[in-house]
């Protein structure tokens, strides 16, 4: 029985929604719990074991010095480390602070910011440690999570689609909201996985799964967004849930520039964002995913 | 084995089965409780700051991300506050769909808490998964109810976590009659299952713990209040929701990244959540919920927080009963969204999140962008009350071992179903005895 692979679920700055996806597998939860040993999942169980773990799911972004330290230790304790969701994968909505005056942000919420220790930035897990697989979404799709758990435990790379929301939207049979309703939509540059929900509910995609592979955010901005909204509003559209995802970060910054409201990144981040852009370009040009 | 309560320092590393992470620090000197601090150090995510300058249409999508377990509470309160700012009221059928949607969230959140988070405590088990080994049918029944709450959220919102359909003025798209009608037989099952769950919970021994509480909830003349109402207190206070900030204030304490609420001017603590709601509005619950409460002989006023599990189960009955009625009466509609007059102004709203009252205030500029946001989640309101309860628990159980005290403190905290993500990190428990 102790032969079962050990699963850990760990949280950093986040809303709990992605780990909730695991508990939302109402029909599969008890089966999953038999297939793996749940070694550390504080939201679900008081039985907590120290590492090592075979598979660690990480929710949340890194926003405090202590969390960075905890993450480094967690990586050392984990055979596979998978980020679940936009916070862990791209810094989350809280990464909007990366483009803002952090001290001013803190003063707006707390009368005594000095009681609170926090970094000026919100960064993805991969900015700090090696990540074996990134699962997109805000929130993640629970069936994709099931695929990730099953695949990694079986020793192969998870098969999750990297197409754009546009393709999923066509397949769902939804009439295009850009063409027929003149709505701005991030679908062409957004990673699929959600099931193309928003257009099916008569609204444009707001990019909660982050950039797809090789997204052309420039063409999207110039031909889909800017004819339908002011440049500052278009900038806000890219700087939303996945503001610090490299292609959305740069795409949004270009729009801010056009609006005459430049938003520089926090100085500590510029170089690492460039590296991420290079890496994602290299990864997207590989035809076969490397086996783990 | 006698326990010497002096000069000891105990650490229990993580408080579990709560949403989010924080820690508890208890200081004992001899037989005196010196200090109790619910230490919430979930990294702050600064929502109130990052909302500034965003268009009003972004607010529901962004505030949902405060909490993955109760996104509707944030979305609904946000859109209603913004509608207030634009002096718009939504038509009756949209309002009914919103109540229906909120029922879905109550079902999903309450059944999660009852079966996977709280019930394991009653058997000294570690998790709902362990509970399922002992009571497979009960847990499966609970998970199926939870799934129905989520199915309703998916039908109305596109997905269960961070739904996409709620808009300022109404919905982006109204559901088709067929999308809701298919849930009717499921909800008929759900109502029966929820009644059985109440009977099961009533058969369990719940710990004794009685405290004089000030219960605060919203109340509405025509319905069991979920999406709007006056703010009332069990001590007789009744105020218009717009006056909330004149009667309750948030203060910052050094040990927490969550702000703590107190009443004005007394500075006293108060209690929000299902137990508060039922204590003030029991008579307005749906008939099946009232009937089952009578059947199990459950008395109100009830001042035992461990009966929160009963209150949650009764509210699940209510949500299935009211949900069923709303599903049956849905005939579709033509207008999904009310036309808005975007203007500068301030809007406030209160609703009842699964965990209790939630308050939002927004100041909007002429162009519809957000100038100021204030969000008071239920857990920050309960936080001071939890600390006060822990003091009492510690005084009563001082002579027991640190380990027992730690476990009992955790159980007490869990009664409140704290959602620390709505502000927090690891809930570590540390007892220091001098």
XYZ file of C-alpha atoms in Angstrom:
726
model
C 0.000 0.000 0.000
C 2.868 2.350 0.737
C 3.956 1.620 -2.841
C 1.405 4.080 -4.168
C 2.941 7.262 -5.562
C 2.931 10.167 -3.161
C 0.936 13.233 -4.151
C 1.393 16.662 -2.596
C -0.693 19.778 -3.210
C 0.974 23.013 -2.150
C -0.326 26.539 -2.101
C 1.335 29.927 -2.498
C -0.425 33.239 -3.309
C -3.698 32.159 -4.868
C -7.423 31.765 -4.418
C -7.555 27.957 -3.778
C -9.631 27.512 -6.926
C -7.174 25.257 -8.748
C -6.714 22.834 -5.878
C -10.484 22.934 -5.490
C -10.630 21.517 -9.037
C -9.227 18.310 -7.547
C -12.046 18.178 -4.985
C -14.506 19.058 -7.750
C -13.750 15.722 -9.411
C -16.754 14.419 -7.484
C -17.023 11.199 -9.498
C -13.303 10.483 -9.618
C -12.027 11.794 -6.272
C -12.300 8.563 -4.310
C -10.683 6.632 -7.183
C -7.797 9.100 -7.339
C -7.414 8.796 -3.586
C -6.996 5.041 -3.986
C -4.514 5.336 -6.849
C -2.171 7.720 -5.082
C -1.168 8.340 -1.529
C -2.257 11.856 -0.650
C 0.784 12.832 1.383
C 0.246 16.532 1.752
C -2.970 18.321 0.850
C -3.739 20.691 3.710
C -7.078 21.839 2.337
C -8.377 18.269 2.311
C -6.566 16.319 5.001
C -5.020 16.766 8.417
C -2.645 13.908 7.675
C 0.474 15.702 6.460
C 3.707 13.931 5.562
C 7.063 15.511 4.851
C 8.644 14.884 1.419
C 9.897 13.378 -0.747
C 6.872 13.355 -3.044
C 6.446 11.720 -6.420
C 4.166 14.396 -7.796
C 3.751 17.877 -6.387
C 1.024 20.175 -7.659
C 1.824 23.807 -6.984
C -0.869 26.471 -6.869
C -0.076 30.147 -6.465
C 2.601 32.684 -7.285
C 5.673 33.727 -5.336
C 5.174 37.025 -3.537
C 7.119 36.781 -0.283
C 10.758 35.930 0.581
C 9.545 33.080 2.783
C 7.516 31.549 -0.028
C 10.517 31.589 -2.344
C 12.472 29.706 0.281
C 9.650 27.193 0.767
C 9.447 26.630 -2.988
C 13.166 25.862 -3.302
C 12.856 23.199 -0.622
C 9.719 21.809 -2.225
C 11.477 21.411 -5.565
C 14.236 19.413 -3.897
C 11.581 17.201 -2.321
C 9.627 16.528 -5.526
C 10.220 14.074 -8.350
C 7.773 15.886 -10.629
C 6.678 19.423 -9.940
C 3.650 20.678 -11.862
C 2.232 24.184 -11.682
C -1.545 24.355 -11.683
C -3.179 27.551 -12.835
C -2.411 31.093 -13.898
C -0.886 32.179 -10.568
C 1.756 29.439 -10.456
C 2.315 29.514 -14.209
C 2.281 33.250 -14.923
C 2.085 35.129 -11.611
C -1.700 35.504 -11.601
C -3.853 38.609 -11.400
C -1.706 39.775 -8.487
C 1.186 40.153 -10.979
C -0.405 43.443 -12.013
C 1.740 44.814 -9.206
C 4.785 44.061 -11.395
C 3.786 47.037 -13.515
C 2.854 49.331 -10.630
C 4.277 51.249 -7.716
C 4.239 48.529 -5.077
C 4.503 50.781 -2.030
C 1.554 52.793 -3.211
C -0.415 49.553 -3.803
C 0.259 48.468 -0.229
C -0.713 51.820 1.255
C -4.051 51.679 -0.517
C -5.003 48.474 1.327
C -3.150 48.581 4.632
C -2.889 51.439 7.111
C 0.358 49.939 8.374
C 2.212 48.379 5.420
C 5.247 47.964 7.692
C 3.517 45.055 9.494
C 3.596 43.070 6.292
C 6.518 41.461 4.582
C 5.940 41.024 0.894
C 7.938 41.227 -2.328
C 7.260 44.013 -4.792
C 6.635 41.394 -7.445
C 4.452 38.358 -8.073
C 6.335 35.810 -10.137
C 5.615 32.377 -11.567
C 7.084 29.242 -10.055
C 9.289 28.697 -13.119
C 11.082 31.974 -12.376
C 12.509 30.259 -9.298
C 12.775 26.507 -9.932
C 12.588 23.971 -12.758
C 8.999 23.041 -13.574
C 8.174 19.696 -15.185
C 4.806 20.660 -16.579
C 2.625 23.763 -16.560
C -1.120 23.432 -16.514
C -2.813 26.620 -17.700
C -6.011 28.250 -16.674
C -7.760 30.466 -14.159
C -9.045 28.102 -13.000
C -7.525 24.950 -14.467
C -9.849 22.454 -16.093
C -10.390 19.515 -13.739
C -10.212 16.912 -16.506
C -6.890 18.306 -17.688
C -5.704 17.931 -14.108
C -6.804 14.305 -14.132
C -4.868 13.804 -17.379
C -1.752 15.344 -15.819
C -1.917 13.154 -12.726
C -2.586 9.969 -14.694
C 0.077 10.661 -17.336
C 2.900 11.644 -15.053
C 2.252 8.706 -12.774
C 2.276 6.446 -15.830
C 5.591 8.006 -16.827
C 4.637 9.958 -19.928
C 4.088 13.580 -20.735
C 0.485 14.793 -20.324
C -1.392 15.304 -23.563
C -3.103 18.636 -23.350
C -3.952 20.639 -26.415
C -1.938 23.782 -27.190
C -4.313 25.156 -29.801
C -5.981 28.543 -29.378
C -9.447 29.245 -27.985
C -10.516 30.101 -31.548
C -10.166 26.508 -32.654
C -12.058 25.148 -29.654
C -14.707 27.807 -30.243
C -15.237 26.745 -33.864
C -15.457 23.125 -32.801
C -18.055 24.034 -30.201
C -20.115 25.557 -32.986
C -20.185 29.047 -31.530
C -20.705 31.905 -33.951
C -17.721 34.270 -33.797
C -18.442 37.174 -31.436
C -15.835 39.400 -33.114
C -17.396 39.065 -36.529
C -21.063 39.049 -35.601
C -21.198 41.161 -32.434
C -18.161 43.356 -33.002
C -16.783 42.395 -29.565
C -13.096 42.496 -28.707
C -11.869 38.952 -28.019
C -8.543 37.440 -26.961
C -9.499 34.022 -28.355
C -6.969 34.010 -31.229
C -3.977 34.382 -28.861
C -5.295 32.474 -25.859
C -4.426 28.925 -24.920
C -7.371 26.541 -25.088
C -8.475 24.259 -22.280
C -11.482 26.137 -20.935
C -13.835 24.802 -23.606
C -14.221 28.235 -25.253
C -16.817 29.252 -22.689
C -16.959 33.031 -23.009
C -17.971 33.315 -26.676
C -20.639 30.694 -25.991
C -21.966 33.151 -23.376
C -21.960 36.089 -25.816
C -18.794 37.739 -24.625
C -15.214 37.932 -25.808
C -12.505 35.702 -24.375
C -10.594 37.505 -21.606
C -7.526 35.334 -21.770
C -7.734 33.451 -18.482
C -5.756 30.498 -19.890
C -2.879 32.775 -20.913
C -1.031 32.942 -24.222
C -1.146 30.055 -26.625
C 1.910 28.830 -28.500
C 3.473 31.626 -30.596
C 0.621 34.092 -30.139
C 0.615 37.066 -32.456
C -0.461 39.635 -29.897
C 0.580 42.452 -32.208
C -1.781 41.394 -34.987
C -4.522 40.766 -32.459
C -4.022 44.229 -30.979
C -3.944 46.018 -34.299
C -6.753 44.167 -36.058
C -9.110 42.868 -33.366
C -8.678 45.060 -30.287
C -7.776 48.564 -31.475
C -10.597 48.884 -34.014
C -12.995 48.159 -31.153
C -11.531 49.838 -28.101
C -9.156 52.616 -27.021
C -5.515 51.644 -26.668
C -5.523 51.938 -22.867
C -8.542 49.640 -22.668
C -6.858 47.196 -25.047
C -3.779 47.309 -22.822
C -5.924 46.428 -19.819
C -7.413 43.518 -21.763
C -3.970 41.950 -22.210
C -2.911 42.984 -18.712
C -5.555 40.957 -16.902
C -5.484 37.512 -15.294
C -2.238 36.609 -17.104
C -0.623 40.057 -17.195
C 2.872 38.733 -16.544
C 2.728 35.858 -19.036
C 5.604 36.971 -21.290
C 3.694 37.587 -24.544
C 0.766 39.287 -22.812
C 3.156 41.349 -20.680
C 4.994 42.720 -23.723
C 1.838 43.005 -25.832
C 0.150 45.019 -23.113
C 3.206 47.211 -22.616
C 3.186 48.065 -26.323
C -0.437 49.153 -26.035
C 0.268 51.223 -22.938
C 3.041 52.886 -24.919
C 0.600 53.647 -27.740
C -1.775 55.127 -25.184
C 0.993 57.404 -23.949
C 0.953 55.720 -20.535
C 4.101 53.595 -20.441
C 4.098 50.871 -17.777
C 7.651 49.758 -17.104
C 8.162 46.439 -15.413
C 9.673 46.280 -11.967
C 13.443 46.566 -12.630
C 14.171 43.089 -11.265
C 11.972 41.454 -13.903
C 12.947 42.765 -17.323
C 15.780 40.322 -17.988
C 13.876 37.257 -16.803
C 10.900 38.142 -18.973
C 13.151 38.250 -22.043
C 14.549 34.844 -21.135
C 11.016 33.467 -20.777
C 10.080 34.822 -24.199
C 13.126 33.132 -25.768
C 12.382 29.875 -23.991
C 8.739 29.825 -25.030
C 9.705 30.534 -28.648
C 12.228 27.686 -28.572
C 9.752 25.322 -26.925
C 7.021 26.111 -29.433
C 9.291 25.364 -32.392
C 9.980 21.834 -31.140
C 7.597 19.458 -32.885
C 7.671 16.582 -30.403
C 7.439 17.251 -26.689
C 10.446 15.920 -24.853
C 9.607 12.851 -22.813
C 10.094 13.346 -19.118
C -0.784 11.974 34.038
C -0.844 15.509 35.229
C -0.080 18.325 32.884
C 1.844 21.251 34.207
C 0.542 24.217 32.329
C 3.493 26.460 32.994
C 6.685 27.066 31.062
C 5.872 25.226 27.924
C 5.976 26.090 24.302
C 4.200 23.880 21.825
C 4.063 23.963 18.063
C 1.463 22.281 15.924
C 2.631 23.060 12.471
C -0.391 23.341 10.172
C -4.072 23.869 10.652
C -5.775 21.892 7.929
C -9.108 21.530 6.169
C -9.630 25.242 5.864
C -9.427 27.265 2.702
C -6.163 29.143 2.623
C -3.347 29.209 5.088
C -2.549 31.006 8.328
C -1.449 30.107 11.830
C -2.549 30.322 15.403
C -0.426 31.602 18.237
C -1.524 30.933 21.786
C 0.340 32.311 24.785
C -0.379 30.842 28.206
C 1.123 32.010 31.459
C 0.269 29.634 34.238
C -3.506 29.350 34.149
C -4.026 32.605 32.295
C -4.571 32.956 28.579
C -2.263 35.810 27.739
C -2.846 36.141 24.065
C -4.607 34.411 21.202
C -3.733 35.463 17.700
C -5.181 34.024 14.565
C -2.120 34.765 12.481
C -3.091 35.154 8.881
C -0.059 35.551 6.706
C -1.460 34.514 3.401
C 0.472 36.742 1.056
C -1.563 39.841 0.354
C -2.772 40.055 -3.223
C -3.877 43.704 -3.039
C -7.123 43.421 -4.961
C -8.418 46.775 -3.824
C -5.354 48.391 -5.376
C -5.304 46.516 -8.633
C -8.967 47.258 -9.309
C -8.321 50.987 -9.517
C -8.416 52.264 -13.075
C -10.029 49.110 -14.445
C -13.310 49.411 -16.351
C -16.391 48.493 -14.304
C -16.910 45.500 -16.614
C -13.701 43.913 -15.249
C -14.711 43.951 -11.600
C -16.713 40.704 -11.488
C -13.980 38.800 -13.330
C -11.231 40.137 -11.078
C -12.929 39.933 -7.683
C -13.962 36.324 -8.404
C -10.251 35.538 -8.169
C -10.232 36.456 -4.490
C -11.751 33.080 -3.726
C -12.074 29.926 -5.795
C -14.624 28.448 -3.402
C -17.053 31.347 -3.353
C -16.521 33.340 -6.572
C -20.248 34.028 -6.946
C -20.288 35.850 -3.625
C -17.669 38.257 -4.936
C -19.150 38.563 -8.413
C -22.721 39.059 -7.233
C -21.814 41.640 -4.610
C -19.646 43.474 -7.129
C -22.216 43.662 -9.924
C -24.959 44.734 -7.529
C -22.772 47.444 -5.999
C -21.976 48.732 -9.490
C -25.649 48.632 -10.459
C -26.303 50.738 -7.362
C -23.629 53.187 -8.528
C -25.404 53.449 -11.888
C -28.807 53.631 -10.157
C -30.035 50.580 -12.019
C -32.239 47.798 -10.750
C -32.451 44.522 -12.626
C -35.846 43.082 -13.616
C -37.480 40.336 -11.567
C -36.548 37.412 -13.795
C -32.873 38.339 -13.747
C -33.007 38.741 -10.005
C -34.575 35.255 -9.721
C -31.795 33.735 -11.825
C -29.227 35.400 -9.618
C -30.808 33.902 -6.502
C -30.778 30.551 -8.270
C -27.111 30.940 -9.101
C -26.274 31.788 -5.488
C -28.155 28.639 -4.382
C -25.704 26.678 -6.528
C -22.760 28.213 -4.719
C -24.276 27.563 -1.280
C -24.833 23.918 -2.200
C -21.327 23.470 -3.605
C -19.567 25.259 -0.746
C -21.666 23.902 2.142
C -21.585 20.267 1.008
C -17.819 20.530 0.562
C -17.433 21.861 4.075
C -19.841 19.410 5.689
C -18.473 16.241 4.103
C -14.831 16.893 3.365
C -13.803 19.506 5.912
C -15.908 19.364 9.081
C -17.558 15.950 9.489
C -14.189 14.142 9.746
C -13.709 16.016 13.068
C -16.710 14.315 14.605
C -14.972 10.954 14.218
C -11.406 12.160 14.786
C -10.538 11.331 11.194
C -8.058 13.171 9.006
C -10.094 13.731 5.879
C -13.277 13.216 3.943
C -11.505 10.412 2.122
C -11.040 8.581 5.422
C -14.639 9.381 6.265
C -15.647 7.753 2.969
C -14.053 4.497 4.090
C -16.309 4.498 7.119
C -19.448 6.032 5.620
C -19.144 5.425 1.882
C -22.795 6.133 1.144
C -22.887 9.338 3.160
C -19.815 10.770 1.444
C -20.941 9.691 -2.022
C -24.332 11.258 -1.365
C -22.563 14.433 -0.243
C -20.310 14.551 -3.301
C -23.285 14.052 -5.608
C -25.059 16.996 -3.976
C -21.902 19.037 -4.376
C -21.790 18.069 -8.038
C -25.340 19.373 -8.490
C -24.382 22.728 -7.004
C -21.546 22.848 -9.515
C -23.807 21.690 -12.362
C -26.123 24.601 -11.653
C -23.184 27.021 -11.650
C -22.008 25.551 -14.948
C -25.445 25.940 -16.502
C -25.793 29.554 -15.401
C -22.169 30.622 -15.401
C -20.322 28.477 -17.939
C -18.116 26.882 -15.302
C -18.223 26.249 -11.558
C -15.004 27.985 -10.522
C -14.794 31.604 -11.712
C -17.987 31.557 -13.798
C -18.084 33.986 -16.726
C -21.719 34.928 -17.193
C -22.643 37.448 -14.491
C -22.599 41.011 -15.834
C -23.344 44.458 -14.482
C -27.014 44.851 -15.421
C -27.801 41.142 -15.670
C -26.124 38.277 -17.493
C -24.106 38.103 -20.703
C -26.539 35.444 -21.899
C -29.706 34.004 -20.394
C -29.794 30.233 -20.041
C -31.962 28.257 -22.426
C -35.030 26.705 -20.817
C -33.662 23.253 -21.694
C -30.326 23.967 -19.956
C -32.132 24.482 -16.662
C -35.004 22.029 -17.130
C -32.645 19.076 -17.258
C -31.556 19.896 -13.708
C -35.073 19.551 -12.278
C -35.034 15.750 -11.693
C -31.509 16.076 -10.319
C -32.641 18.728 -7.858
C -35.592 16.587 -6.807
C -33.066 13.927 -5.844
C -30.873 16.610 -4.252
C -33.644 17.824 -1.977
C -34.309 14.317 -0.659
C -30.581 13.698 -0.251
C -30.171 16.984 1.626
C -32.959 15.989 4.034
C -31.241 12.659 4.662
C -27.991 14.495 5.296
C -29.682 16.625 7.953
C -30.968 13.464 9.659
C -27.481 11.955 9.563
C -25.849 15.055 11.056
C -28.560 15.266 13.729
C -27.682 11.726 14.810
C -24.076 12.686 15.521
C -22.838 13.887 18.898
C -21.821 17.519 18.558
C -19.580 19.137 21.177
C -21.133 21.436 23.763
C -19.994 25.027 23.620
C -22.207 27.968 24.432
C -21.402 31.617 24.027
C -23.405 34.799 23.845
C -23.015 35.880 20.240
C -24.068 38.913 18.274
C -25.293 37.307 15.076
C -25.144 39.582 12.048
C -26.795 38.771 8.728
C -28.904 40.405 6.068
C -32.673 40.140 6.224
C -35.307 40.706 3.563
C -39.060 41.125 4.106
C -40.060 38.624 1.393
C -37.437 35.918 1.335
C -34.618 34.146 3.156
C -32.042 36.819 2.417
C -29.256 35.887 0.034
C -28.658 38.691 -2.446
C -30.035 41.741 -0.668
C -31.511 42.997 2.557
C -31.058 45.153 5.613
C -28.157 44.354 7.878
C -29.574 43.075 11.142
C -28.092 41.888 14.407
C -29.563 39.474 16.913
C -29.323 42.279 19.508
C -32.009 44.233 17.640
C -29.892 46.490 15.424
C -31.306 46.991 11.940
C -29.662 49.263 9.384
C -29.865 49.926 5.690
C -27.005 48.096 3.999
C -25.658 51.400 2.701
C -24.877 52.386 6.302
C -22.722 49.312 6.910
C -19.503 51.278 7.284
C -21.015 53.504 9.962
C -21.613 50.429 12.136
C -18.706 48.146 11.340
C -15.051 48.996 10.850
C -11.986 47.096 9.766
C -8.800 47.474 11.744
C -5.331 46.224 10.985
C -3.535 44.102 13.584
C 0.201 43.399 13.424
C -0.163 39.607 13.261
C -2.382 39.366 10.227
C -2.498 40.257 6.566
C -6.298 40.172 6.875
C -8.050 43.175 8.301
C -10.308 42.453 11.309
C -13.816 43.825 11.708
C -15.428 45.263 14.855
C -18.711 46.910 15.614
C -18.895 50.657 16.033
C -18.862 52.142 18.655
C -18.608 49.186 21.057
C -15.569 47.609 19.370
C -17.189 44.254 20.043
C -16.889 41.132 17.939
C -19.721 39.579 15.942
C -20.550 36.369 14.128
C -21.539 35.971 10.474
C -22.427 32.815 8.543
C -25.129 30.143 8.256
C -25.719 29.958 12.005
C -26.173 33.734 12.141
C -28.562 33.684 9.185
C -30.769 30.946 10.568
C -30.820 32.521 14.004
C -32.202 35.761 12.588
C -34.392 34.422 9.743
C -35.337 30.814 10.472
C -39.015 31.429 9.781
C -38.249 32.530 6.231
C -36.519 29.339 5.198
C -38.205 27.142 2.601
C -40.831 24.854 4.066
C -38.809 21.605 3.765
C -35.948 23.216 5.711
C -38.263 24.414 8.497
C -39.979 21.032 8.639
C -36.759 19.037 8.930
C -35.406 21.447 11.572
C -38.555 20.777 13.610
C -38.338 17.039 12.951
C -34.838 16.790 14.402
C -35.840 19.092 17.266
C -33.234 21.717 16.469
C -33.765 24.786 18.658
C -33.063 28.411 17.898
C -31.664 30.639 19.199
C -28.657 28.372 19.054
C -25.421 29.699 20.472
C -23.234 26.671 19.856
C -20.837 27.224 16.944
C -20.394 23.453 16.589
C -23.969 23.451 15.323
C -22.729 25.329 12.282
C -22.716 21.972 10.523
C -26.464 21.607 11.192
C -27.075 25.139 9.953
C -25.117 24.425 6.769
C -27.080 21.241 6.122
C -30.363 23.077 6.663
C -29.277 25.762 4.218
C -28.487 23.075 1.665
C -32.086 21.881 2.055
C -33.241 25.451 1.594
C -31.048 25.936 -1.487
C -32.302 22.746 -3.131
C -35.932 23.586 -2.306
C -35.736 27.165 -3.512
C -33.539 26.135 -6.436
C -36.102 23.575 -7.507
C -38.866 26.141 -7.389
C -36.841 28.623 -9.443
C -35.835 25.954 -11.963
C -39.466 24.929 -12.411
C -40.681 28.474 -12.864
C -38.038 29.496 -15.438
C -39.626 30.326 -18.778
C -36.661 31.933 -20.502
C -36.460 35.630 -21.269
C -35.581 38.155 -23.908
C -33.601 40.784 -22.050
C -30.323 39.439 -20.670
C -28.901 42.765 -19.591
C -30.447 46.021 -18.444
C -29.262 49.119 -20.321
C -26.901 51.085 -18.124
C -26.407 54.791 -17.674
C -22.711 54.828 -16.871
C -22.025 57.761 -14.578
C -19.822 58.838 -11.722
C -21.028 57.604 -8.373
C -20.671 55.333 -5.412
C -22.390 51.985 -5.053
C -22.635 49.562 -2.155
C -24.016 46.055 -1.846
C -24.226 43.255 0.672
C -24.960 39.615 -0.001
C -24.667 36.386 1.975
C -21.602 34.418 0.897
C -21.664 30.779 2.028
C -19.473 31.856 4.965
C -21.447 34.971 5.816
C -22.119 38.572 5.015
C -19.954 40.225 2.393
C -19.844 43.964 1.706
C -18.502 45.845 -1.321
C -18.262 49.560 -2.059
C -17.034 51.067 -5.308
C -16.446 54.615 -6.376
C -16.761 54.902 -10.123
C -15.532 57.722 -12.375
C -17.608 59.273 -15.125
C -16.075 56.960 -17.750
C -17.001 53.875 -15.727
C -13.516 53.186 -14.393
C -13.035 52.167 -10.772
C -11.565 54.831 -8.516
C -11.855 53.078 -5.204
C -12.830 49.601 -4.075
C -13.580 48.400 -0.579
C -14.242 44.718 0.008
C -15.099 43.201 3.387
C -15.154 39.392 3.215
C -16.901 37.221 5.826
C -13.756 35.693 7.267
C -12.250 39.021 8.287
C -15.500 39.738 10.125
C -15.397 36.406 11.953
C -11.717 36.551 12.727
C -11.994 38.487 15.997
C -14.922 36.284 17.051
C -12.828 33.170 16.413
C -10.075 34.572 18.612
C -12.595 35.348 21.352
C -13.981 31.787 21.151
C -10.510 30.321 21.342
C -9.860 32.207 24.577
C -12.940 30.656 26.114
C -12.047 27.202 24.857
C -8.539 27.536 26.262
C -9.811 28.669 29.652
C -12.151 25.699 29.821
C -9.652 23.091 28.635
C -6.418 24.458 30.072
C -5.646 21.256 31.957
C -5.618 19.019 28.937
C -2.519 18.173 26.983
C -1.195 20.594 24.426
C -1.928 18.114 21.706
C -5.583 17.810 22.674
C -5.921 21.573 23.007
C -4.397 22.063 19.578
C -6.800 19.621 17.948
C -9.784 21.188 19.713
C -8.710 24.679 18.675
C -8.574 23.537 15.073
C -12.044 22.038 15.307
C -13.403 25.238 16.759
C -11.838 27.309 13.989
C -13.273 24.968 11.352
C -16.806 25.669 12.591
C -16.502 29.058 10.972
C -15.482 27.556 7.614
C -12.822 30.240 7.417
C -11.835 31.191 3.914
C -8.398 32.477 4.528
C -7.691 32.886 0.814
C -10.128 35.720 1.001
C -7.040 37.198 2.650
C -4.319 34.578 3.772
C -1.281 31.349 4.086
C -0.362 28.203 6.243
C -2.433 28.065 9.400
C 0.180 26.985 11.868
C -0.721 26.515 15.500
C 1.775 27.402 18.145
C 1.069 27.416 21.857
C 3.525 29.202 24.093
C 3.234 28.558 27.791
C 5.204 30.596 30.260
